CSV table of C-alpha atoms in Angstrom, one decimal:
chain,number,residue,atom,x,y,z
A,1,UNK,CA,45.2,86.5,2.0
A,2,UNK,CA,47.6,85.1,-0.6
A,3,UNK,CA,47.5,81.4,-1.6
A,4,UNK,CA,50.5,79.3,-0.6
A,5,UNK,CA,52.7,78.6,-3.6
A,6,UNK,CA,53.9,75.1,-2.7
A,7,UNK,CA,55.0,72.3,-5.0
A,8,UNK,CA,53.7,69.7,-2.5
A,9,UNK,CA,50.5,67.7,-3.0
A,10,UNK,CA,47.9,66.7,-0.5
A,11,UNK,CA,46.5,63.2,-0.1
A,12,UNK,CA,43.6,62.6,2.2
A,13,UNK,CA,42.4,59.2,3.3
A,14,UNK,CA,39.4,58.9,5.7
A,15,UNK,CA,37.8,55.6,6.9
A,16,UNK,CA,34.9,55.5,9.4
A,17,UNK,CA,35.1,59.2,10.3
A,18,UNK,CA,32.3,61.4,11.6
A,19,UNK,CA,32.5,65.2,11.4
A,20,UNK,CA,29.4,67.1,12.7
A,21,UNK,CA,28.2,70.3,14.4
A,22,UNK,CA,31.4,72.3,13.5
A,23,UNK,CA,31.8,75.9,12.6
A,24,UNK,CA,29.2,77.8,14.7
A,25,UNK,CA,30.7,81.2,15.4
A,26,UNK,CA,28.4,82.5,18.2
A,27,UNK,CA,30.9,84.8,19.8
A,28,UNK,CA,33.2,86.9,17.6
A,29,UNK,CA,35.7,87.3,20.4
A,30,UNK,CA,36.2,83.5,20.6
A,31,UNK,CA,36.6,82.8,16.9
A,32,UNK,CA,38.9,83.9,14.1
A,33,UNK,CA,36.0,85.0,11.9
A,34,UNK,CA,36.3,88.8,12.6
A,35,UNK,CA,40.0,88.8,11.9
A,36,UNK,CA,39.6,86.6,8.8
A,37,UNK,CA,37.0,89.0,7.4
A,38,UNK,CA,39.2,92.0,8.0
A,39,UNK,CA,42.2,90.4,6.4
A,40,UNK,CA,40.2,89.0,3.5
A,41,UNK,CA,41.4,85.5,4.0
A,42,UNK,CA,39.7,83.1,1.5
A,43,UNK,CA,39.9,80.2,3.9
A,44,UNK,CA,37.7,81.7,6.6
A,45,UNK,CA,34.8,79.4,6.1
A,46,UNK,CA,34.1,77.2,9.1
A,47,UNK,CA,33.5,73.9,7.2
A,48,UNK,CA,33.4,70.4,8.5
A,49,UNK,CA,36.7,69.8,6.8
A,50,UNK,CA,38.6,72.0,4.3
A,51,UNK,CA,41.7,71.5,2.2
A,52,UNK,CA,43.4,74.3,0.2
A,53,UNK,CA,46.3,73.5,-2.2
A,54,UNK,CA,48.2,76.1,-4.2
A,55,UNK,CA,51.1,75.8,-6.6
A,56,UNK,CA,52.2,72.8,-8.7
A,57,UNK,CA,50.8,70.0,-6.6
A,58,UNK,CA,47.3,68.5,-6.6
A,59,UNK,CA,44.8,66.9,-4.2
A,60,UNK,CA,43.8,63.3,-4.1
A,61,UNK,CA,41.5,61.6,-1.7
A,62,UNK,CA,39.7,58.4,-0.8
A,63,UNK,CA,36.7,58.3,1.6
A,64,UNK,CA,34.9,55.3,2.9
A,65,UNK,CA,32.1,55.2,5.5
A,66,UNK,CA,32.4,58.9,6.4
A,67,UNK,CA,29.7,61.2,7.7
A,68,UNK,CA,29.9,65.0,7.4
A,69,UNK,CA,26.5,66.2,8.7
A,70,UNK,CA,25.1,69.2,10.5
A,71,UNK,CA,28.2,71.4,10.0
A,72,UNK,CA,27.5,75.2,9.7
A,73,UNK,CA,29.7,75.7,6.6
A,74,UNK,CA,30.3,73.2,3.8
A,75,UNK,CA,30.3,69.6,4.9
A,76,UNK,CA,33.7,69.3,3.1
A,77,UNK,CA,35.5,71.6,0.6
A,78,UNK,CA,38.5,71.2,-1.6
A,79,UNK,CA,40.1,74.3,-3.2
A,80,UNK,CA,42.9,73.7,-5.7
A,81,UNK,CA,44.8,76.4,-7.7
A,82,UNK,CA,47.8,76.1,-9.9
A,83,UNK,CA,49.0,73.3,-12.2
A,84,UNK,CA,47.6,70.3,-10.3
A,85,UNK,CA,44.1,68.8,-10.2
A,86,UNK,CA,41.7,67.2,-7.8
A,87,UNK,CA,40.9,63.5,-8.0
A,88,UNK,CA,39.0,61.4,-5.5
A,89,UNK,CA,36.6,58.6,-4.6
A,90,UNK,CA,33.8,58.6,-2.0
A,91,UNK,CA,32.2,55.3,-1.0
A,92,UNK,CA,29.3,54.6,1.4
A,93,UNK,CA,29.2,58.1,2.9
A,94,UNK,CA,26.9,61.0,3.7
A,95,UNK,CA,27.0,64.8,3.6
A,96,UNK,CA,23.7,66.0,5.0
A,97,UNK,CA,22.2,69.1,6.7
A,98,UNK,CA,25.2,71.3,6.2
A,99,UNK,CA,25.5,75.1,5.6
A,100,UNK,CA,23.2,76.6,8.2
A,101,UNK,CA,25.3,79.7,8.9
A,102,UNK,CA,26.5,82.4,6.4
A,103,UNK,CA,30.2,82.1,5.9
A,104,UNK,CA,32.9,84.5,4.6
A,105,UNK,CA,32.3,85.9,2.1
A,106,UNK,CA,28.6,85.9,3.0
A,107,UNK,CA,27.3,82.8,1.4
A,108,UNK,CA,25.3,79.8,2.3
A,109,UNK,CA,27.2,76.5,2.0
A,110,UNK,CA,27.0,73.1,0.3
A,111,UNK,CA,27.2,69.4,1.3
A,112,UNK,CA,30.2,68.5,-0.9
A,113,UNK,CA,32.2,71.3,-2.7
A,114,UNK,CA,35.2,71.1,-5.0
A,115,UNK,CA,36.8,74.2,-6.7
A,116,UNK,CA,39.6,73.5,-9.2
A,117,UNK,CA,41.4,76.4,-10.9
A,118,UNK,CA,44.2,76.0,-13.5
A,119,UNK,CA,45.2,73.4,-16.1
A,120,UNK,CA,44.5,70.3,-13.9
A,121,UNK,CA,41.4,68.1,-14.1
A,122,UNK,CA,38.6,67.6,-11.6
A,123,UNK,CA,37.7,63.9,-11.3
A,124,UNK,CA,35.2,62.6,-8.7
A,125,UNK,CA,33.7,59.2,-8.2
A,126,UNK,CA,30.8,58.8,-5.8
A,127,UNK,CA,29.4,55.3,-4.9
A,128,UNK,CA,26.4,54.6,-2.6
A,129,UNK,CA,26.5,58.1,-1.1
A,130,UNK,CA,23.8,60.5,0.3
A,131,UNK,CA,24.0,64.3,0.0
A,132,UNK,CA,20.7,65.6,1.3
A,133,UNK,CA,19.0,68.6,2.9
A,134,UNK,CA,21.9,71.1,2.6
A,135,UNK,CA,21.3,74.8,2.7
A,136,UNK,CA,22.9,75.5,-0.7
A,137,UNK,CA,23.9,72.9,-3.4
A,138,UNK,CA,24.2,69.3,-2.6
A,139,UNK,CA,27.2,68.4,-4.8
A,140,UNK,CA,28.9,71.5,-6.1
A,141,UNK,CA,31.8,71.0,-8.6
A,142,UNK,CA,33.6,73.8,-10.4
A,143,UNK,CA,36.5,73.4,-12.8
A,144,UNK,CA,37.7,76.8,-13.9
A,145,UNK,CA,40.7,76.0,-16.1
A,146,UNK,CA,41.7,74.0,-19.2
A,147,UNK,CA,41.2,70.6,-17.6
A,148,UNK,CA,38.3,68.2,-17.8
A,149,UNK,CA,35.6,67.8,-15.2
A,150,UNK,CA,34.7,64.1,-14.9
A,151,UNK,CA,31.9,62.9,-12.6
A,152,UNK,CA,31.1,59.3,-12.1
A,153,UNK,CA,28.3,58.2,-9.7
A,154,UNK,CA,26.4,55.0,-8.9
A,155,UNK,CA,23.9,54.9,-6.1
A,156,UNK,CA,24.1,58.6,-5.4
A,157,UNK,CA,21.0,60.1,-3.6
A,158,UNK,CA,20.8,63.9,-3.3
A,159,UNK,CA,17.4,65.3,-2.3
A,160,UNK,CA,15.9,68.2,-0.3
A,161,UNK,CA,18.8,70.6,-0.9
A,162,UNK,CA,17.7,74.2,-1.1
A,163,UNK,CA,19.7,75.0,-4.3
A,164,UNK,CA,20.5,72.6,-7.2
A,165,UNK,CA,21.2,69.1,-6.0
A,166,UNK,CA,24.0,68.4,-8.5
A,167,UNK,CA,25.9,71.3,-10.1
A,168,UNK,CA,28.9,70.8,-12.3
A,169,UNK,CA,30.4,73.8,-14.2
A,170,UNK,CA,33.5,73.8,-16.5
A,171,UNK,CA,35.4,76.9,-17.6
A,172,UNK,CA,32.9,79.4,-16.2
A,173,UNK,CA,35.7,81.9,-15.3
A,174,UNK,CA,37.9,81.0,-18.2
A,175,UNK,CA,35.9,80.5,-21.4
A,176,UNK,CA,39.1,79.8,-23.4
A,177,UNK,CA,39.4,76.5,-21.5
A,178,UNK,CA,39.1,73.4,-23.8
A,179,UNK,CA,38.2,70.8,-21.2
A,180,UNK,CA,35.1,68.6,-21.3
A,181,UNK,CA,32.4,67.7,-18.9
A,182,UNK,CA,32.4,63.8,-18.8
A,183,UNK,CA,29.5,62.1,-17.1
A,184,UNK,CA,28.8,58.5,-16.2
A,185,UNK,CA,25.8,58.5,-13.9
A,186,UNK,CA,23.9,55.4,-12.9
A,187,UNK,CA,21.1,54.9,-10.3
A,188,UNK,CA,21.3,58.6,-9.3
A,189,UNK,CA,18.3,60.3,-7.5
A,190,UNK,CA,18.3,64.1,-7.7
A,191,UNK,CA,14.7,64.9,-6.6
A,192,UNK,CA,13.0,67.5,-4.6
A,193,UNK,CA,15.4,70.5,-4.6
A,194,UNK,CA,13.5,73.1,-2.6
A,195,UNK,CA,14.4,76.1,-4.7
A,196,UNK,CA,16.2,75.0,-7.9
A,197,UNK,CA,16.9,72.1,-10.3
A,198,UNK,CA,17.6,68.5,-9.8
A,199,UNK,CA,20.9,68.7,-11.8
A,200,UNK,CA,22.6,71.3,-13.9
A,201,UNK,CA,25.7,70.7,-16.1
A,202,UNK,CA,27.3,73.9,-17.6
A,203,UNK,CA,30.2,74.0,-20.1
A,204,UNK,CA,31.4,77.5,-20.9
A,205,UNK,CA,34.6,76.8,-22.9
A,206,UNK,CA,35.7,75.1,-26.1
A,207,UNK,CA,35.0,71.6,-24.7
A,208,UNK,CA,31.7,69.7,-24.8
A,209,UNK,CA,29.4,67.6,-22.5
A,210,UNK,CA,29.7,63.9,-23.2
A,211,UNK,CA,28.7,60.7,-21.5
A,212,UNK,CA,25.7,58.7,-20.3
A,213,UNK,CA,23.0,58.8,-17.6
A,214,UNK,CA,21.3,55.5,-16.7
A,215,UNK,CA,18.4,54.5,-14.4
A,216,UNK,CA,18.3,57.9,-12.8
A,217,UNK,CA,15.6,60.3,-11.5
A,218,UNK,CA,15.5,64.2,-11.7
A,219,UNK,CA,11.9,64.7,-10.5
A,220,UNK,CA,9.6,66.7,-8.3
A,221,UNK,CA,11.7,69.8,-8.1
A,222,UNK,CA,9.1,72.4,-7.2
A,223,UNK,CA,10.8,75.5,-8.4
A,224,UNK,CA,12.7,74.6,-11.6
A,225,UNK,CA,13.8,72.0,-14.2
A,226,UNK,CA,14.6,68.4,-13.6
A,227,UNK,CA,17.8,68.0,-15.7
A,228,UNK,CA,19.4,71.0,-17.5
A,229,UNK,CA,22.5,70.8,-19.7
A,230,UNK,CA,24.1,74.1,-21.2
A,231,UNK,CA,27.0,74.2,-23.7
A,232,UNK,CA,28.0,77.9,-24.2
A,233,UNK,CA,31.0,77.5,-26.5
A,234,UNK,CA,31.7,75.6,-29.8
A,235,UNK,CA,31.6,72.1,-28.3
A,236,UNK,CA,28.7,69.7,-28.5
A,237,UNK,CA,26.3,68.0,-26.2
A,238,UNK,CA,26.7,64.2,-26.8
A,239,UNK,CA,24.7,62.3,-24.2
A,240,UNK,CA,22.9,58.9,-24.0
A,241,UNK,CA,20.0,58.8,-21.5
A,242,UNK,CA,18.5,55.4,-20.6
A,243,UNK,CA,15.7,54.9,-18.2
A,244,UNK,CA,15.8,58.5,-17.0
A,245,UNK,CA,12.8,59.9,-15.2
A,246,UNK,CA,12.1,63.7,-15.2
A,247,UNK,CA,8.5,64.0,-13.8
A,248,UNK,CA,6.6,66.6,-11.9
A,249,UNK,CA,9.1,69.5,-12.1
A,250,UNK,CA,8.1,73.1,-12.0
A,251,UNK,CA,10.1,73.9,-15.1
A,252,UNK,CA,11.1,71.7,-18.0
A,253,UNK,CA,11.7,68.0,-17.4
A,254,UNK,CA,14.8,68.1,-19.6
A,255,UNK,CA,16.3,71.2,-21.1
A,256,UNK,CA,19.4,71.3,-23.3
A,257,UNK,CA,20.9,74.4,-24.9
A,258,UNK,CA,23.9,74.6,-27.3
A,259,UNK,CA,24.9,78.2,-27.9
A,260,UNK,CA,27.9,77.8,-30.1
A,261,UNK,CA,28.9,76.0,-33.3
A,262,UNK,CA,28.5,72.5,-31.8
A,263,UNK,CA,25.6,70.0,-32.0
A,264,UNK,CA,23.1,68.4,-29.7
A,265,UNK,CA,23.5,64.6,-30.1
A,266,UNK,CA,21.0,62.9,-27.8
A,267,UNK,CA,19.8,59.4,-27.4
A,268,UNK,CA,16.7,59.1,-25.2
A,269,UNK,CA,15.8,55.4,-24.5
A,270,UNK,CA,13.2,54.0,-22.2
A,271,UNK,CA,12.7,57.3,-20.4
A,272,UNK,CA,9.8,59.2,-19.1
A,273,UNK,CA,9.0,63.0,-18.8
A,274,UNK,CA,5.5,63.8,-17.6
A,275,UNK,CA,3.6,66.3,-15.4
A,276,UNK,CA,6.1,69.1,-15.7
A,277,UNK,CA,4.8,72.7,-15.5
A,278,UNK,CA,6.8,73.6,-18.7
A,279,UNK,CA,7.9,71.7,-21.8
A,280,UNK,CA,8.6,68.1,-21.1
A,281,UNK,CA,11.8,68.0,-23.2
A,282,UNK,CA,13.2,71.1,-24.9
A,283,UNK,CA,16.3,71.0,-27.1
A,284,UNK,CA,17.6,74.3,-28.4
A,285,UNK,CA,20.5,74.9,-30.7
A,286,UNK,CA,21.4,78.6,-31.3
A,287,UNK,CA,24.3,78.7,-33.7
A,288,UNK,CA,25.7,76.8,-36.8
A,289,UNK,CA,25.3,73.4,-35.3
A,290,UNK,CA,22.3,71.1,-35.4
A,291,UNK,CA,20.5,68.2,-33.7
A,292,UNK,CA,20.8,64.5,-34.1
A,293,UNK,CA,18.2,63.1,-31.7
A,294,UNK,CA,17.0,59.4,-31.4
A,295,UNK,CA,14.1,58.6,-29.1
A,296,UNK,CA,13.2,54.9,-28.4
A,297,UNK,CA,10.5,53.5,-26.1
A,298,UNK,CA,10.0,56.7,-24.2
A,299,UNK,CA,7.0,58.6,-22.8
A,300,UNK,CA,7.0,62.4,-23.2
A,301,UNK,CA,3.8,64.1,-22.3
A,302,UNK,CA,3.1,67.7,-21.8
A,303,UNK,CA,1.0,68.8,-18.8
A,304,UNK,CA,-2.3,70.5,-19.6
A,305,UNK,CA,-1.4,72.8,-22.5
A,306,UNK,CA,2.4,72.5,-22.3
A,307,UNK,CA,4.5,71.1,-25.1
A,308,UNK,CA,5.8,67.6,-25.1
A,309,UNK,CA,9.0,67.6,-27.2
A,310,UNK,CA,10.2,71.0,-28.6
A,311,UNK,CA,13.2,71.0,-31.0
A,312,UNK,CA,14.5,74.5,-31.8
A,313,UNK,CA,17.1,75.3,-34.4
A,314,UNK,CA,17.9,79.0,-34.4
A,315,UNK,CA,20.6,79.4,-37.1
A,316,UNK,CA,22.1,77.8,-40.2
A,317,UNK,CA,22.3,74.3,-38.9
A,318,UNK,CA,20.0,71.4,-39.6
A,319,UNK,CA,18.3,68.8,-37.4
A,320,UNK,CA,17.2,65.2,-37.5
A,321,UNK,CA,14.9,63.6,-35.0
A,322,UNK,CA,14.0,59.9,-35.1
A,323,UNK,CA,11.2,58.5,-32.9
A,324,UNK,CA,10.2,54.9,-32.5
A,325,UNK,CA,7.9,53.0,-30.1
A,326,UNK,CA,7.2,56.0,-28.0
A,327,UNK,CA,4.2,58.0,-26.6
A,328,UNK,CA,4.5,61.7,-27.3
A,329,UNK,CA,1.6,64.0,-26.6
A,330,UNK,CA,0.7,66.5,-27.8
A,331,UNK,CA,2.6,66.1,-31.1
A,332,UNK,CA,6.2,67.3,-31.1
A,333,UNK,CA,7.0,70.9,-32.1
A,334,UNK,CA,10.0,71.9,-34.3
A,335,UNK,CA,11.1,75.3,-35.4
A,336,UNK,CA,14.1,76.7,-37.4
């Protein structure tokens, strides 16, 4: 039940590896599941592959041409506690159809899961990778300390997952953490989550959410928003979105909320948000910060009677919105 306090680190290198159909515990007498539940062991999930690291070391990994599919727990999971971090790269790989059996504790599972706790960083690069049709999240990243959570992706496709297709949270369990969420996403498709959002980025500590999203789609999620970004502390949201599509979602196309003293700094260029069942683009700042929003060459259209662009300033801050060469209908709303 207690994590191993080792100063060693773990490095994992996989090339042309298939891991599939693991973790089905049909007979309690033939598995360790019953004993693990009784002892409260946190490593009792039957994942395709799992790595736990405790103490001062960290986890690094490099995957190329790997396939983790049809496993009954997570496709793959990394858990790191202590002073180290998790850093890795995934190229030309897939993590599909995982999580069909409840694990211990009773929870459905993800395609690709990293949990990092402590002062280290979480840094993940995904290139030309598919994470589809998993029973919980597709890509599930949690950084619960003072480090940064950096996610770089190019050619990532994550669709048909039951829960949110891409979830990244920073300092949810430690709001004193000062780390940032750092995004560099290009050619990402996060469409068609069955019961949630395309992507959600949540920053709960003193850091902010910074970076860029280019040529990507967060569309046709039938139960919730396309792209949601929440900043709960005093940091700011500072993002540039180019050629981003958020169409046909059940909630908002894009929703950003800043609940502390920071600002919402957004550039929205050549993007489209139409046919959503709620406001197409909603930007809400609830404390002393403000907005600085620039929209260029974009189409933002509310469905039926829904709003197109809604900019909300709920406290002492001020807001500036600059729009050029765009189609926005009905006319934008602003309130303060």
